[in-house]
Amino acid sequence: MLIRAATFFQESNMSGPSITIPALQQKKTAGERITMLTCYDATFARLLDRAEVDALLVGDSLGMVVQGHENTLPVTLDEIIYHCRAVARGSSHAHIVADLPFMTYQTSPEQAVDNAGRLLKDGGAHAVKMEGGASIREQIRRCSEAGIPVMGHLGLTPQSVHKMGGHKVQGKNRIQAEKILTEARMVEEAGAYSLVLEGVPEALGQLITEELSIPTIGIGAGRYTDGQVLVIYDLLGMDPDFQPRFVRRYMELGDQIVDAAKAYCDDVKHGHFPNDHEVFLKTG
Ligand code: KIV
C-alpha cells in the first residue's frame, strides 16, 4: 500500500518544473554545478528550457537591459510580475526565481510576505530573491515560514548602488569580507534555500560556499561557488560596449542583429524582399 501511495504521489507531481529546490540542494551535495541565467520573456524561456538551464531569474536587471534605466531602482513589482508570467508560460523545465524590486520588501516583513506572495500567485514564480543580510533577516524568515522560498543575494547588491558608490566589487578588505560571511550565515539561518554572491573576491566566494549548506550561485564571485548566473544579454553579446571581467560572451548577437536589420533594409530598398516565394498568389 505504501509503495502504491509513493508511486501515486510521484506520478501526480507532473505539472511542476523538473528542477525543484530539493534537486538544486542535491546538486550541491553531489558537487554538480547549478546553471542559472536571467530571462525576461516566453521566447527566451522556451529556448533556455531546450538548453536545460536549471534556473531562470526574472531579475530586476531588466530595468537596465530591457527598459534602458541606469540602474535597477525604478523597476516595479507589477513589471516583474508581467515579465515573470511570460517566462512561466514559456518554461516547463526550469526553476523560476523572481526578484523583489527595490522598496517592495525592505520596509517590513509584512510588506515582504505580501509582495513575495504576489510573485508566486500572480507571476508564477517558484521562489523570490531579495538583496541584503542583517536588515532583511526577518523578511527572509517570515517569507520562508509562509512557504515562499527565498534566494538571498549578498556582496555587490545593485539595489544599494548609491550606498556602494557604484557597481563595485565588495568584500575586498578583511572587515567587509567578515561582514559578508556573517550575513551569509544569517541568511541561511533565517531560512533561505540558496544565496547569490555577486561581485566578491574568489576566495570569499569559496569560503562562503564551503561554510554554507545551502547552494551558492555566483556572478563575478569566482570559480568555486555551487553554481553560476549571468545576465542573458551579456552572454549573448547584445551590448558591444559592455565587457566586464566576469562576463564571457558566447556570441556577438548585437552585431549580428545590426547586420540582419541592415540586410533587410537593403533588400526592401532594392525591391529584393519580398520575392516570388514570399507572396500570396491569387488562387482560382
Ligand atoms: O537582476 C539580476 O539580474 C540579478 C543577477 C545579476 C544576479 O540579480
Coordinates of C-alpha atoms and ligand atoms in Angstrom, one line a residue:
M1 CA 0.0 0.0 0.0
L2 CA 2.8 2.4 1.0
I3 CA 4.6 1.7 -2.3
R4 CA 1.4 2.3 -4.3
A5 CA 0.9 5.6 -2.5
A6 CA 4.5 6.7 -3.1
T7 CA 4.2 5.9 -6.9
F8 CA 0.9 7.9 -6.9
F9 CA 2.5 10.9 -5.4
Q10 CA 5.4 10.8 -7.8
E11 CA 3.2 10.3 -10.8
S12 CA 0.8 13.0 -9.9
N13 CA 3.6 15.6 -9.4
M14 CA 3.8 16.1 -13.2
S15 CA 2.8 19.7 -13.5
G16 CA 5.6 21.5 -11.7
P17 CA 9.1 22.3 -13.0
S18 CA 11.6 19.4 -13.4
I19 CA 14.1 21.4 -11.4
T20 CA 12.9 21.6 -7.8
I21 CA 14.6 23.1 -4.7
P22 CA 15.5 19.7 -3.4
A23 CA 17.0 18.9 -6.8
L24 CA 19.2 22.1 -6.5
Q25 CA 20.2 21.1 -3.0
Q26 CA 21.1 17.6 -4.2
K27 CA 23.3 19.2 -6.9
K28 CA 25.4 20.9 -4.2
T29 CA 25.6 17.6 -2.2
A30 CA 26.7 15.8 -5.3
G31 CA 29.2 18.5 -6.3
E32 CA 27.3 19.1 -9.6
R33 CA 27.3 22.8 -10.7
I34 CA 24.0 24.7 -10.9
T35 CA 23.3 26.8 -14.0
M36 CA 21.2 29.9 -13.9
L37 CA 20.5 32.7 -16.4
T38 CA 18.3 35.8 -16.4
C39 CA 15.2 35.5 -18.5
Y40 CA 12.5 38.1 -19.2
D41 CA 10.1 36.6 -21.8
A42 CA 8.5 33.5 -23.1
T43 CA 10.6 33.0 -26.2
F44 CA 13.8 33.1 -24.3
A45 CA 12.3 30.8 -21.6
R46 CA 11.4 28.2 -24.2
L47 CA 14.9 28.3 -25.7
L48 CA 16.6 28.2 -22.3
D49 CA 14.5 25.2 -21.4
R50 CA 15.7 23.5 -24.5
A51 CA 19.3 24.2 -23.3
E52 CA 18.3 22.6 -20.0
V53 CA 19.3 25.6 -17.9
D54 CA 18.5 24.7 -14.2
A55 CA 17.1 28.1 -13.1
L56 CA 15.7 31.2 -14.7
L57 CA 16.0 34.5 -12.9
V58 CA 13.4 37.2 -13.7
G59 CA 15.9 39.7 -12.5
D60 CA 15.4 43.4 -11.9
S61 CA 18.4 43.8 -14.2
L62 CA 15.5 44.0 -16.8
G63 CA 15.4 47.6 -15.7
M64 CA 18.7 48.2 -17.3
V65 CA 18.8 45.7 -20.3
V66 CA 15.2 45.8 -21.3
Q67 CA 13.9 49.2 -20.0
G68 CA 17.1 51.2 -20.5
H69 CA 17.5 52.6 -17.0
E70 CA 20.9 53.4 -15.5
N71 CA 20.3 51.1 -12.5
T72 CA 17.6 48.7 -11.2
L73 CA 15.9 51.1 -8.8
P74 CA 12.9 52.2 -10.9
V75 CA 11.7 48.6 -11.6
T76 CA 8.2 48.0 -10.1
L77 CA 6.6 44.8 -8.7
D78 CA 4.0 44.9 -11.5
E79 CA 6.7 45.0 -14.1
I80 CA 8.5 41.9 -12.6
I81 CA 5.1 40.1 -12.4
Y82 CA 4.4 40.9 -16.1
H83 CA 7.8 39.5 -17.2
C84 CA 7.5 36.6 -14.8
R85 CA 4.2 35.5 -16.2
A86 CA 5.7 35.5 -19.7
V87 CA 8.7 33.4 -18.5
A88 CA 6.4 31.0 -16.7
R89 CA 4.3 30.5 -19.8
G90 CA 7.4 29.6 -21.8
S91 CA 9.1 27.3 -19.4
S92 CA 8.1 23.9 -18.0
H93 CA 11.6 22.7 -17.0
A94 CA 13.4 25.3 -15.1
H95 CA 13.2 26.6 -11.5
I96 CA 11.9 30.2 -11.8
V97 CA 13.1 32.8 -9.4
A98 CA 11.7 36.4 -9.4
D99 CA 13.4 39.4 -8.0
L100 CA 11.6 41.5 -5.4
P101 CA 12.3 45.1 -6.6
F102 CA 13.7 47.9 -4.6
M103 CA 11.4 49.1 -1.8
T104 CA 9.0 46.2 -2.1
Y105 CA 10.3 44.3 0.9
Q106 CA 12.7 46.4 2.9
T107 CA 10.0 48.3 4.9
S108 CA 8.6 45.4 6.9
P109 CA 8.3 41.6 7.0
E110 CA 4.6 42.0 6.3
Q111 CA 5.3 44.0 3.1
A112 CA 7.8 41.3 2.1
V113 CA 5.3 38.5 2.6
D114 CA 2.5 40.3 0.7
N115 CA 4.7 41.2 -2.3
A116 CA 6.6 37.9 -2.5
G117 CA 3.3 36.1 -2.4
R118 CA 2.2 38.1 -5.4
L119 CA 5.3 37.0 -7.3
L120 CA 4.2 33.3 -6.7
K121 CA 0.4 33.8 -7.1
D122 CA 0.3 36.3 -10.0
G123 CA 3.7 35.9 -11.5
G124 CA 4.0 32.1 -11.5
A125 CA 7.5 32.2 -9.8
H126 CA 8.7 29.3 -7.8
A127 CA 10.8 31.4 -5.5
V128 CA 11.8 35.0 -4.8
K129 CA 15.2 36.7 -4.5
M130 CA 15.9 39.6 -2.1
E131 CA 19.1 41.6 -1.6
G132 CA 20.7 42.1 1.9
G133 CA 21.6 40.4 5.1
A134 CA 21.0 41.6 8.7
S135 CA 18.5 44.2 7.7
I136 CA 16.1 41.8 6.0
R137 CA 16.6 38.8 8.2
E138 CA 13.0 38.9 9.5
Q139 CA 11.7 39.3 5.9
I140 CA 13.6 36.1 4.9
R141 CA 12.3 34.2 7.9
R142 CA 8.7 35.3 7.5
C143 CA 8.5 34.5 3.8
S144 CA 10.2 31.1 4.3
E145 CA 7.7 30.3 7.1
A146 CA 4.8 31.3 4.9
G147 CA 6.0 28.7 2.3
I148 CA 7.7 31.2 0.0
P149 CA 11.2 30.0 -0.9
V150 CA 13.8 32.8 -0.6
M151 CA 17.0 33.1 -2.5
G152 CA 19.4 35.6 -0.8
H153 CA 21.7 38.0 -2.5
L154 CA 24.9 39.4 -0.9
G155 CA 28.1 41.1 -2.0
L156 CA 27.5 43.6 -4.7
T157 CA 23.8 44.3 -4.3
P158 CA 22.7 46.5 -7.2
Q159 CA 19.7 47.9 -5.3
S160 CA 22.3 49.6 -2.9
V161 CA 24.1 51.2 -5.8
H162 CA 24.1 54.6 -4.3
K163 CA 25.3 53.4 -0.8
M164 CA 28.1 51.4 -2.5
G165 CA 29.1 54.4 -4.7
G166 CA 28.6 52.5 -7.9
H167 CA 28.5 48.8 -9.1
K168 CA 31.8 47.9 -7.3
V169 CA 33.3 44.7 -6.1
Q170 CA 32.6 44.2 -2.3
G171 CA 34.4 42.3 0.4
K172 CA 37.9 43.3 -0.7
N173 CA 39.2 44.0 2.8
R174 CA 39.0 41.8 5.9
I175 CA 36.3 43.7 7.8
Q176 CA 34.0 43.8 4.7
A177 CA 34.6 40.2 4.0
E178 CA 33.8 39.1 7.6
K179 CA 30.6 41.1 7.4
I180 CA 29.5 39.4 4.2
L181 CA 30.4 35.9 5.7
T182 CA 28.5 36.7 8.9
E183 CA 25.5 37.9 6.8
A184 CA 25.7 34.8 4.6
R185 CA 25.3 32.6 7.7
M186 CA 22.4 34.8 8.9
V187 CA 20.6 34.4 5.5
E188 CA 20.9 30.6 5.7
E189 CA 19.8 30.6 9.3
A190 CA 16.8 32.7 8.5
G191 CA 15.6 30.0 6.1
A192 CA 16.9 30.9 2.6
Y193 CA 17.3 27.9 0.3
S194 CA 20.1 29.4 -1.8
L195 CA 22.3 32.5 -2.0
V196 CA 23.5 34.6 -4.9
L197 CA 27.0 36.0 -4.3
E198 CA 27.7 38.9 -6.7
G199 CA 31.0 40.8 -7.2
V200 CA 33.2 39.4 -4.4
P201 CA 36.8 38.1 -4.5
E202 CA 37.1 34.4 -5.4
A203 CA 38.5 33.4 -2.0
L204 CA 35.4 34.9 -0.3
G205 CA 33.1 33.2 -2.7
Q206 CA 34.8 29.9 -2.0
L207 CA 34.9 30.3 1.8
I208 CA 31.1 31.1 2.0
T209 CA 30.3 28.2 -0.3
E210 CA 32.2 25.8 2.0
E211 CA 30.7 27.3 5.1
L212 CA 27.0 27.1 4.0
S213 CA 25.0 24.0 3.5
I214 CA 22.6 25.8 1.0
P215 CA 23.8 26.2 -2.6
T216 CA 25.6 29.5 -3.6
I217 CA 25.3 30.9 -7.1
G218 CA 28.0 33.3 -8.2
I219 CA 28.2 36.2 -10.6
G220 CA 31.7 37.7 -10.6
A221 CA 32.3 35.6 -7.4
G222 CA 35.0 33.3 -8.9
R223 CA 35.1 29.6 -9.8
Y224 CA 34.2 27.9 -6.5
T225 CA 30.5 28.8 -5.9
D226 CA 28.0 25.9 -6.4
G227 CA 26.6 27.5 -9.5
Q228 CA 26.9 30.5 -11.8
V229 CA 24.5 33.1 -13.1
L230 CA 24.8 35.6 -15.9
V231 CA 22.6 38.2 -17.4
I232 CA 21.5 36.5 -20.7
Y233 CA 22.0 39.7 -22.8
D234 CA 25.7 39.8 -21.6
L235 CA 26.4 36.2 -22.5
L236 CA 24.9 36.8 -26.0
G237 CA 27.0 40.0 -26.5
M238 CA 23.9 42.2 -27.1
D239 CA 25.8 45.4 -26.0
P240 CA 29.2 45.6 -27.8
D241 CA 30.4 48.2 -25.3
F242 CA 29.7 46.2 -22.1
Q243 CA 32.6 43.9 -21.4
P244 CA 33.2 43.5 -17.6
R245 CA 35.8 40.9 -16.5
F246 CA 33.3 38.4 -15.1
V247 CA 31.3 38.1 -18.3
R248 CA 32.1 35.6 -21.0
R249 CA 30.4 36.5 -24.3
Y250 CA 29.4 33.3 -26.1
M251 CA 28.4 35.2 -29.3
E252 CA 28.2 38.7 -30.7
L253 CA 24.5 38.7 -31.2
G254 CA 24.3 42.5 -31.0
D255 CA 26.4 42.8 -34.1
Q256 CA 24.5 40.0 -35.8
I257 CA 21.2 41.8 -35.2
V258 CA 22.5 45.0 -36.7
D259 CA 23.8 43.1 -39.7
A260 CA 20.5 41.3 -40.2
A261 CA 18.5 44.5 -39.9
K262 CA 20.8 46.3 -42.4
A263 CA 20.5 43.4 -44.9
Y264 CA 16.7 43.5 -44.5
C265 CA 16.6 47.3 -45.1
D266 CA 18.9 46.9 -48.2
D267 CA 16.6 44.1 -49.6
V268 CA 13.5 46.3 -49.1
K269 CA 15.1 49.4 -50.6
H270 CA 16.2 47.4 -53.7
G271 CA 13.0 45.5 -54.2
H272 CA 14.6 42.1 -53.3
F273 CA 12.2 41.5 -50.4
P274 CA 9.6 40.0 -50.7
N275 CA 10.4 37.7 -53.7
D276 CA 8.0 35.5 -55.6
H277 CA 8.2 32.7 -52.9
E278 CA 7.3 35.1 -50.1
V279 CA 4.0 36.4 -51.5
F280 CA 0.4 35.0 -51.5
L281 CA -0.6 34.3 -55.1
K282 CA -4.1 34.7 -56.3
T283 CA -5.9 31.2 -56.5
G284 CA -8.5 30.2 -59.0
Ligands
KIV1 O1 18.8 41.2 -11.5 C1 19.6 40.3 -11.8 O2 19.8 40.0 -13.0 C2 20.4 39.8 -10.8 C3 21.6 38.9 -11.2 C4 22.7 39.8 -11.7 C5 22.1 38.0 -10.1 O3 20.2 40.0 -9.6

